[in-house]
Short mmCIF file of N, CA and C in Angstrom, two decimals:
data_model
loop_
_atom_site.label_atom_id
_atom_site.label_comp_id
_atom_site.label_asym_id
_atom_site.label_seq_id
_atom_site.Cartn_x
_atom_site.Cartn_y
_atom_site.Cartn_z
N UNK A 1 -2.21 21.69 -24.56
CA UNK A 1 -2.91 20.36 -25.33
C UNK A 1 -4.32 20.12 -24.66
N UNK A 2 -5.37 19.70 -25.06
CA UNK A 2 -6.42 19.02 -24.66
C UNK A 2 -6.36 17.52 -24.17
N UNK A 3 -7.19 17.54 -23.17
CA UNK A 3 -7.32 16.11 -22.70
C UNK A 3 -7.19 14.88 -24.37
N UNK A 4 -7.77 15.70 -25.01
CA UNK A 4 -7.96 14.45 -26.59
C UNK A 4 -6.77 14.58 -27.04
N UNK A 5 -6.54 15.79 -27.29
CA UNK A 5 -4.71 15.39 -27.48
C UNK A 5 -3.85 14.59 -26.99
N UNK A 6 -3.90 14.78 -25.76
CA UNK A 6 -3.04 14.05 -24.92
C UNK A 6 -2.58 12.76 -25.20
N UNK A 7 -4.52 11.97 -24.96
CA UNK A 7 -4.99 10.98 -24.96
C UNK A 7 -4.37 10.34 -26.48
N UNK A 8 -4.75 10.97 -27.63
CA UNK A 8 -4.21 10.47 -28.52
C UNK A 8 -2.67 10.31 -28.99
N UNK A 9 -2.06 11.26 -28.44
CA UNK A 9 -0.55 11.43 -28.80
C UNK A 9 0.03 9.53 -27.70
N UNK A 10 -0.86 9.51 -26.46
CA UNK A 10 -0.03 9.04 -25.28
C UNK A 10 -0.50 7.63 -26.31
N UNK A 11 -1.79 7.25 -27.08
CA UNK A 11 -2.35 6.29 -27.33
C UNK A 11 -1.43 5.69 -28.69
N UNK A 12 -1.23 6.83 -29.90
CA UNK A 12 -0.53 7.00 -31.11
C UNK A 12 1.09 6.02 -30.72
N UNK A 13 1.69 6.70 -29.84
CA UNK A 13 3.16 5.94 -29.62
C UNK A 13 2.93 5.21 -28.87
N UNK A 14 1.66 4.45 -28.17
CA UNK A 14 2.10 3.04 -27.44
C UNK A 14 1.63 2.29 -28.83
N UNK A 15 0.72 2.84 -29.76
CA UNK A 15 0.95 1.86 -30.84
C UNK A 15 1.98 1.60 -31.74
N UNK A 16 2.79 2.65 -32.15
CA UNK A 16 4.34 2.69 -32.61
C UNK A 16 4.89 1.17 -32.15
N UNK A 17 4.66 1.12 -30.44
CA UNK A 17 5.62 0.18 -29.98
C UNK A 17 4.31 -1.74 -29.81
N UNK A 18 3.29 -1.64 -30.27
CA UNK A 18 2.80 -2.68 -30.49
C UNK A 18 3.44 -3.81 -30.93
N UNK A 19 3.36 -4.68 -30.66
CA UNK A 19 4.09 -6.16 -31.39
C UNK A 19 3.22 -6.86 -31.74
N UNK A 20 2.85 -6.70 -33.31
CA UNK A 20 2.25 -7.55 -34.21
C UNK A 20 2.47 -8.68 -35.41
N UNK A 21 3.72 -9.44 -35.04
CA UNK A 21 4.33 -9.82 -36.24
C UNK A 21 3.22 -10.51 -36.60
N UNK A 22 2.46 -11.28 -36.45
CA UNK A 22 1.27 -12.13 -36.94
C UNK A 22 0.34 -11.58 -38.04
N UNK A 23 -0.30 -10.34 -37.38
CA UNK A 23 -1.49 -9.62 -38.10
C UNK A 23 -0.83 -8.55 -38.99
N UNK A 24 -0.04 -7.64 -37.88
CA UNK A 24 0.60 -6.53 -38.82
C UNK A 24 -0.55 -5.52 -38.32
N UNK A 25 -1.02 -5.79 -37.13
CA UNK A 25 -2.45 -4.94 -36.83
C UNK A 25 -2.37 -4.15 -35.53
N UNK A 26 -1.63 -3.11 -35.30
CA UNK A 26 -0.94 -2.60 -34.35
C UNK A 26 -2.04 -1.93 -33.98
N UNK A 27 -2.29 -1.63 -32.42
CA UNK A 27 -3.40 -0.69 -31.95
C UNK A 27 -2.72 -0.28 -30.72
N UNK A 28 -3.24 1.18 -30.08
CA UNK A 28 -2.69 1.74 -28.64
C UNK A 28 -4.03 2.40 -28.45
N UNK A 29 -3.52 1.78 -27.05
CA UNK A 29 -4.92 2.72 -26.05
C UNK A 29 -4.20 3.88 -25.24
N UNK A 30 -5.46 4.63 -24.96
CA UNK A 30 -5.02 5.33 -23.79
C UNK A 30 -5.98 5.86 -23.03
N UNK A 31 -5.77 5.51 -21.50
CA UNK A 31 -6.92 5.91 -20.37
C UNK A 31 -6.37 7.31 -19.82
N UNK A 32 -7.37 8.21 -19.13
CA UNK A 32 -7.30 8.88 -18.46
C UNK A 32 -8.18 8.74 -16.73
N UNK A 33 -7.20 9.13 -16.06
CA UNK A 33 -7.40 8.23 -14.93
C UNK A 33 -8.09 9.15 -13.78
N UNK A 34 -8.97 9.01 -12.98
CA UNK A 34 -9.97 9.95 -11.98
C UNK A 34 -8.49 10.55 -11.30
N UNK A 35 -7.04 10.15 -10.92
CA UNK A 35 -6.04 11.05 -10.54
C UNK A 35 -5.02 12.19 -11.77
N UNK A 36 -6.09 11.85 -12.49
CA UNK A 36 -5.69 12.87 -13.57
C UNK A 36 -4.23 12.18 -14.64
N UNK A 37 -3.90 10.72 -14.14
CA UNK A 37 -2.53 10.46 -15.50
C UNK A 37 -3.37 10.35 -16.63
N UNK A 38 -2.39 9.62 -17.79
CA UNK A 38 -3.11 8.71 -18.98
C UNK A 38 -1.51 8.19 -18.75
N UNK A 39 -2.20 6.86 -18.98
CA UNK A 39 -1.73 5.66 -18.71
C UNK A 39 -1.79 4.75 -20.33
N UNK A 40 -1.14 4.47 -20.74
CA UNK A 40 -1.07 3.69 -22.35
C UNK A 40 -1.04 2.21 -22.25
N UNK A 41 -1.35 1.53 -23.70
CA UNK A 41 -0.91 -0.10 -23.52
C UNK A 41 -1.07 0.11 -25.03
N UNK A 42 -0.48 -1.20 -25.83
CA UNK A 42 -0.73 -2.05 -27.20
C UNK A 42 -0.70 -2.82 -27.24
N UNK A 43 -0.74 -3.72 -28.10
CA UNK A 43 -1.73 -4.90 -28.52
C UNK A 43 -0.42 -5.25 -28.52
N UNK A 44 -0.02 -7.03 -28.15
CA UNK A 44 0.70 -8.00 -27.64
C UNK A 44 0.32 -9.21 -28.41
N UNK A 45 0.43 -9.45 -29.55
CA UNK A 45 0.45 -10.66 -30.49
C UNK A 45 1.11 -11.96 -29.38
N UNK A 46 1.05 -13.20 -29.33
CA UNK A 46 1.75 -14.18 -29.30
C UNK A 46 1.11 -15.58 -29.98
N UNK A 47 2.14 -16.30 -30.35
CA UNK A 47 1.90 -17.68 -31.45
C UNK A 47 0.80 -18.45 -30.81
N UNK A 48 0.82 -18.48 -29.39
CA UNK A 48 0.24 -19.19 -28.61
C UNK A 48 -1.76 -18.87 -28.64
N UNK A 49 -2.01 -18.04 -30.12
CA UNK A 49 -3.39 -17.57 -30.49
C UNK A 49 -4.53 -18.22 -29.52
N UNK A 50 -5.01 -17.32 -28.99
CA UNK A 50 -5.32 -15.93 -28.48
C UNK A 50 -4.87 -15.48 -27.59
N UNK A 51 -3.64 -16.22 -26.91
CA UNK A 51 -3.22 -15.82 -26.05
C UNK A 51 -2.32 -14.42 -25.95
N UNK A 52 -2.74 -13.29 -26.79
CA UNK A 52 -2.37 -11.93 -26.29
C UNK A 52 -2.83 -11.12 -26.21
N UNK A 53 -2.22 -9.92 -25.87
CA UNK A 53 -3.13 -9.09 -25.26
C UNK A 53 -3.67 -8.29 -25.86
N UNK A 54 -4.87 -7.67 -25.81
CA UNK A 54 -5.13 -6.10 -26.45
C UNK A 54 -4.60 -5.11 -25.69
N UNK A 55 -4.81 -3.90 -26.78
CA UNK A 55 -4.21 -2.44 -26.59
C UNK A 55 -4.77 -1.84 -25.30
N UNK A 56 -6.15 -2.04 -24.82
CA UNK A 56 -7.18 -1.39 -23.80
C UNK A 56 -6.60 -2.50 -22.77
N UNK A 57 -6.03 -3.81 -22.58
CA UNK A 57 -5.94 -4.56 -21.52
C UNK A 57 -4.42 -4.11 -20.85
N UNK A 58 -4.02 -3.55 -21.83
CA UNK A 58 -2.64 -3.53 -21.42
C UNK A 58 -2.27 -2.18 -20.65
N UNK A 59 -3.72 -0.86 -21.38
CA UNK A 59 -3.54 0.10 -20.62
C UNK A 59 -4.18 0.06 -19.28
N UNK A 60 -4.77 -1.22 -19.08
CA UNK A 60 -5.97 -1.36 -17.85
C UNK A 60 -5.15 -1.46 -16.99
N UNK A 61 -4.39 -2.92 -17.42
CA UNK A 61 -3.28 -3.19 -16.23
C UNK A 61 -1.91 -1.82 -15.83
N UNK A 62 -1.73 -1.30 -16.83
CA UNK A 62 -0.27 -0.30 -16.13
C UNK A 62 -1.20 0.59 -15.20
N UNK A 63 -2.46 1.14 -15.75
CA UNK A 63 -3.15 1.94 -14.64
C UNK A 63 -3.53 1.09 -13.35
N UNK A 64 -3.83 -0.01 -13.04
CA UNK A 64 -4.00 -0.54 -12.27
C UNK A 64 -2.32 -0.44 -11.02
N UNK A 65 -1.31 -1.14 -12.29
CA UNK A 65 0.14 -1.44 -11.51
C UNK A 65 0.39 0.49 -10.84
N UNK A 66 -0.20 1.31 -11.59
CA UNK A 66 0.26 2.75 -10.98
C UNK A 66 -0.92 3.21 -9.71
N UNK A 67 -1.78 2.24 -9.57
CA UNK A 67 -2.42 2.00 -8.37
C UNK A 67 -3.54 2.74 -8.41
N UNK A 68 -3.89 3.36 -9.77
CA UNK A 68 -5.17 3.58 -9.80
C UNK A 68 -6.73 2.57 -10.53
N UNK A 69 -7.94 3.30 -10.11
CA UNK A 69 -8.85 2.30 -10.50
C UNK A 69 -10.20 2.84 -10.97
N UNK A 70 -9.71 4.34 -12.02
CA UNK A 70 -11.17 4.55 -12.26
C UNK A 70 -10.75 5.17 -14.04
N UNK A 71 -11.16 5.22 -14.40
CA UNK A 71 -10.78 5.68 -15.83
C UNK A 71 -12.41 6.90 -15.91
N UNK A 72 -11.70 7.78 -16.41
CA UNK A 72 -12.71 9.54 -16.33
C UNK A 72 -13.20 9.50 -18.48
N UNK A 73 -11.87 8.46 -19.34
CA UNK A 73 -11.71 9.15 -20.48
C UNK A 73 -11.05 7.82 -21.32
N UNK A 74 -11.16 7.28 -22.68
CA UNK A 74 -10.49 6.21 -23.08
C UNK A 74 -9.99 6.79 -24.55
N UNK A 75 -9.35 5.90 -25.43
CA UNK A 75 -8.94 6.87 -26.59
C UNK A 75 -8.29 4.98 -27.43
N UNK A 76 -8.98 4.82 -28.31
CA UNK A 76 -8.39 3.55 -28.89
C UNK A 76 -7.98 3.82 -30.25
N UNK A 77 -6.98 3.80 -30.92
CA UNK A 77 -6.29 4.25 -32.17
C UNK A 77 -5.52 2.96 -32.89
N UNK A 78 -5.65 2.78 -34.51
CA UNK A 78 -5.55 1.62 -35.06
C UNK A 78 -5.28 2.46 -36.73
N UNK A 79 -4.46 1.87 -37.77
CA UNK A 79 -4.94 1.84 -39.04
C UNK A 79 -6.36 1.39 -39.46
N UNK A 80 -7.05 1.80 -38.98
CA UNK A 80 -8.52 1.31 -39.68
C UNK A 80 -9.57 2.30 -39.40
N UNK A 81 -10.66 2.37 -40.39
CA UNK A 81 -11.35 3.63 -40.38
C UNK A 81 -12.36 3.81 -38.75
N UNK A 82 -12.85 1.97 -38.01
CA UNK A 82 -13.48 2.05 -36.70
C UNK A 82 -12.96 0.91 -36.48
N UNK A 83 -12.45 0.96 -35.15
CA UNK A 83 -11.67 -0.33 -34.76
C UNK A 83 -12.05 0.29 -32.93
N UNK A 84 -13.15 -0.18 -32.74
CA UNK A 84 -13.71 -0.30 -31.45
C UNK A 84 -13.10 -1.47 -30.84
N UNK A 85 -12.73 -1.28 -28.97
CA UNK A 85 -12.45 -2.64 -28.01
C UNK A 85 -13.82 -3.41 -28.75
N UNK A 86 -12.58 -4.53 -28.65
CA UNK A 86 -13.32 -6.15 -28.67
C UNK A 86 -14.25 -6.26 -27.61
N UNK A 87 -15.16 -7.60 -27.59
CA UNK A 87 -16.15 -7.75 -26.42
C UNK A 87 -15.66 -7.70 -25.02
N UNK A 88 -14.64 -8.46 -25.22
CA UNK A 88 -13.85 -8.79 -23.45
C UNK A 88 -13.27 -7.49 -23.32
N UNK A 89 -12.57 -6.46 -23.99
CA UNK A 89 -12.37 -5.13 -23.44
C UNK A 89 -13.10 -4.47 -23.57
N UNK A 90 -14.09 -4.30 -24.02
CA UNK A 90 -15.64 -3.26 -23.40
C UNK A 90 -16.19 -3.42 -21.97
N UNK A 91 -15.83 -4.86 -21.78
CA UNK A 91 -16.01 -5.25 -20.20
C UNK A 91 -15.17 -5.30 -19.34
N UNK A 92 -14.10 -5.52 -19.64
CA UNK A 92 -12.91 -5.13 -18.55
C UNK A 92 -12.96 -3.21 -18.65
N UNK A 93 -13.18 -2.53 -19.48
CA UNK A 93 -13.08 -1.05 -19.43
C UNK A 93 -14.76 -0.88 -19.19
N UNK A 94 -15.48 -1.42 -18.96
CA UNK A 94 -16.54 -1.14 -17.39
C UNK A 94 -16.24 -1.22 -16.43
N UNK A 95 -15.49 -2.67 -16.10
CA UNK A 95 -15.05 -2.72 -14.51
C UNK A 95 -14.58 -1.70 -13.90
N UNK A 96 -13.92 -0.59 -14.45
CA UNK A 96 -13.27 0.23 -14.21
C UNK A 96 -14.07 1.94 -14.11
N UNK A 97 -14.92 1.48 -15.17
CA UNK A 97 -15.27 3.24 -15.41
C UNK A 97 -17.18 2.91 -15.56
N UNK A 98 -17.74 3.94 -15.74
CA UNK A 98 -19.08 4.42 -15.72
C UNK A 98 -19.50 4.37 -17.13
N UNK A 99 -20.74 3.98 -16.89
CA UNK A 99 -21.21 3.73 -18.83
C UNK A 99 -21.19 4.91 -19.30
N UNK A 100 -21.12 5.90 -18.79
CA UNK A 100 -21.16 7.48 -19.56
C UNK A 100 -19.48 7.77 -19.90
N UNK A 101 -18.65 7.05 -19.50
CA UNK A 101 -17.64 7.60 -19.64
C UNK A 101 -17.25 7.62 -21.42
N UNK A 102 -16.06 8.71 -22.19
CA UNK A 102 -16.71 8.41 -23.46
C UNK A 102 -15.28 7.58 -23.46
N UNK A 103 -15.39 7.12 -25.15
CA UNK A 103 -14.48 6.58 -25.56
C UNK A 103 -14.15 6.39 -27.25
N UNK A 104 -13.32 6.96 -26.97
CA UNK A 104 -12.79 8.53 -28.66
C UNK A 104 -12.36 6.96 -29.82
N UNK A 105 -12.40 6.56 -30.48
CA UNK A 105 -12.03 5.98 -31.97
C UNK A 105 -11.50 6.29 -32.67
N UNK A 106 -10.10 6.43 -32.82
CA UNK A 106 -9.09 7.13 -34.08
C UNK A 106 -8.51 5.79 -35.06
N UNK A 107 -7.84 7.15 -36.02
CA UNK A 107 -7.27 6.29 -36.65
C UNK A 107 -6.25 7.21 -37.00
N UNK A 108 -5.05 6.98 -37.61
CA UNK A 108 -3.91 7.92 -37.59
C UNK A 108 -3.65 9.22 -38.05
N UNK A 109 -5.02 9.54 -38.59
CA UNK A 109 -5.16 11.05 -39.11
C UNK A 109 -5.63 11.59 -37.16
N UNK A 110 -6.79 11.23 -36.79
CA UNK A 110 -7.48 11.40 -35.77
C UNK A 110 -9.07 10.98 -35.69
N UNK A 111 -10.01 11.72 -34.83
CA UNK A 111 -10.80 10.93 -33.87
C UNK A 111 -11.75 10.32 -35.26
N UNK A 112 -12.40 9.69 -35.41
CA UNK A 112 -13.32 9.28 -36.43
C UNK A 112 -14.52 8.73 -35.71
N UNK A 113 -14.62 8.53 -34.40
CA UNK A 113 -16.04 8.25 -33.61
C UNK A 113 -16.07 8.43 -32.11
N UNK A 114 -17.08 9.22 -31.10
CA UNK A 114 -16.95 9.27 -30.07
C UNK A 114 -18.04 7.90 -29.39
N UNK A 115 -17.79 7.33 -28.83
CA UNK A 115 -19.27 6.86 -27.95
C UNK A 115 -19.09 6.58 -26.76
N UNK A 116 -20.10 6.37 -25.76
CA UNK A 116 -20.19 6.21 -24.20
C UNK A 116 -19.80 4.96 -24.20
N UNK A 117 -19.60 4.37 -23.10
CA UNK A 117 -19.04 3.08 -22.69
C UNK A 117 -20.60 2.57 -22.48
N UNK A 118 -21.60 2.97 -22.38
CA UNK A 118 -22.77 1.98 -22.51
C UNK A 118 -23.45 2.01 -23.54
N UNK A 119 -22.76 2.95 -24.80
CA UNK A 119 -23.33 2.15 -25.85
C UNK A 119 -22.64 1.77 -26.55
N UNK A 120 -21.64 1.66 -26.68
CA UNK A 120 -20.75 0.21 -26.89
C UNK A 120 -20.80 -1.16 -25.85
N UNK A 121 -21.34 -1.46 -25.13
CA UNK A 121 -21.50 -2.17 -23.94
C UNK A 121 -23.40 -2.20 -23.04
N UNK A 122 -23.97 -2.02 -23.68
CA UNK A 122 -25.42 -1.60 -22.58
C UNK A 122 -26.07 -2.81 -21.75
N UNK A 123 -25.16 -4.00 -22.06
CA UNK A 123 -25.89 -4.47 -21.03
C UNK A 123 -24.70 -5.77 -20.20
N UNK A 124 -23.78 -4.90 -19.91
CA UNK A 124 -22.31 -5.55 -19.72
C UNK A 124 -22.33 -6.23 -18.02
N UNK A 125 -21.93 -6.92 -17.45
CA UNK A 125 -21.57 -7.96 -16.49
C UNK A 125 -21.35 -6.74 -15.16
N UNK A 126 -22.09 -6.72 -13.88
CA UNK A 126 -22.06 -5.67 -13.79
C UNK A 126 -21.49 -6.65 -11.97
N UNK A 127 -20.56 -6.31 -11.58
CA UNK A 127 -19.91 -6.33 -10.03
C UNK A 127 -21.16 -6.08 -8.48
N UNK A 128 -21.23 -7.50 -7.95
CA UNK A 128 -22.24 -7.28 -7.23
C UNK A 128 -21.66 -7.99 -5.58
N UNK A 129 -21.59 -7.18 -4.84
CA UNK A 129 -20.82 -7.68 -3.36
C UNK A 129 -21.58 -8.82 -2.43
N UNK A 130 -20.10 -10.07 -2.58
CA UNK A 130 -20.93 -11.06 -1.57
C UNK A 130 -21.27 -10.52 0.02
N UNK A 131 -22.40 -11.36 -0.03
CA UNK A 131 -22.82 -10.94 2.19
C UNK A 131 -21.96 -11.35 3.12
#
C-alpha cells in the first residue's frame, strides 16, 4: 500500500467516527510522522460553538500524545470537493511541519488536490526561542 493510500484509509476511517450532530459535516485527517507512524483524527462538534475540534487538531493531539513532533505528510478528507484546513489548523500544522510538507485534500472517492503547507499558509507565525 502506498503512503497516500495508507493516509487516505486512516483519514477516511477517522471521518467515519466524526461527531458532527450539528452540521452533519464529517472530516477526517491523517498525518505521517517522522517516526513513520500514521495518526488520525476527526472533527468533534460541541453545542458551545466554536468549542469543537477540527480533524487536523485531533490528529496533531494524537501525534503529540504518541511522543512524535514532526509531520512529514498530511491528508484531509471530507464529503466536499476541496475541504482545505481552516486558518487555525494551517498554523497548527506549521508548528510541526516544514513549508514543503505535502497536504493532500481528498473527497470520499480520492485525491482532489495536493498543496504544500507553504502554499496554504505563506506567512504563518514562526516560533522564536527566547534568550
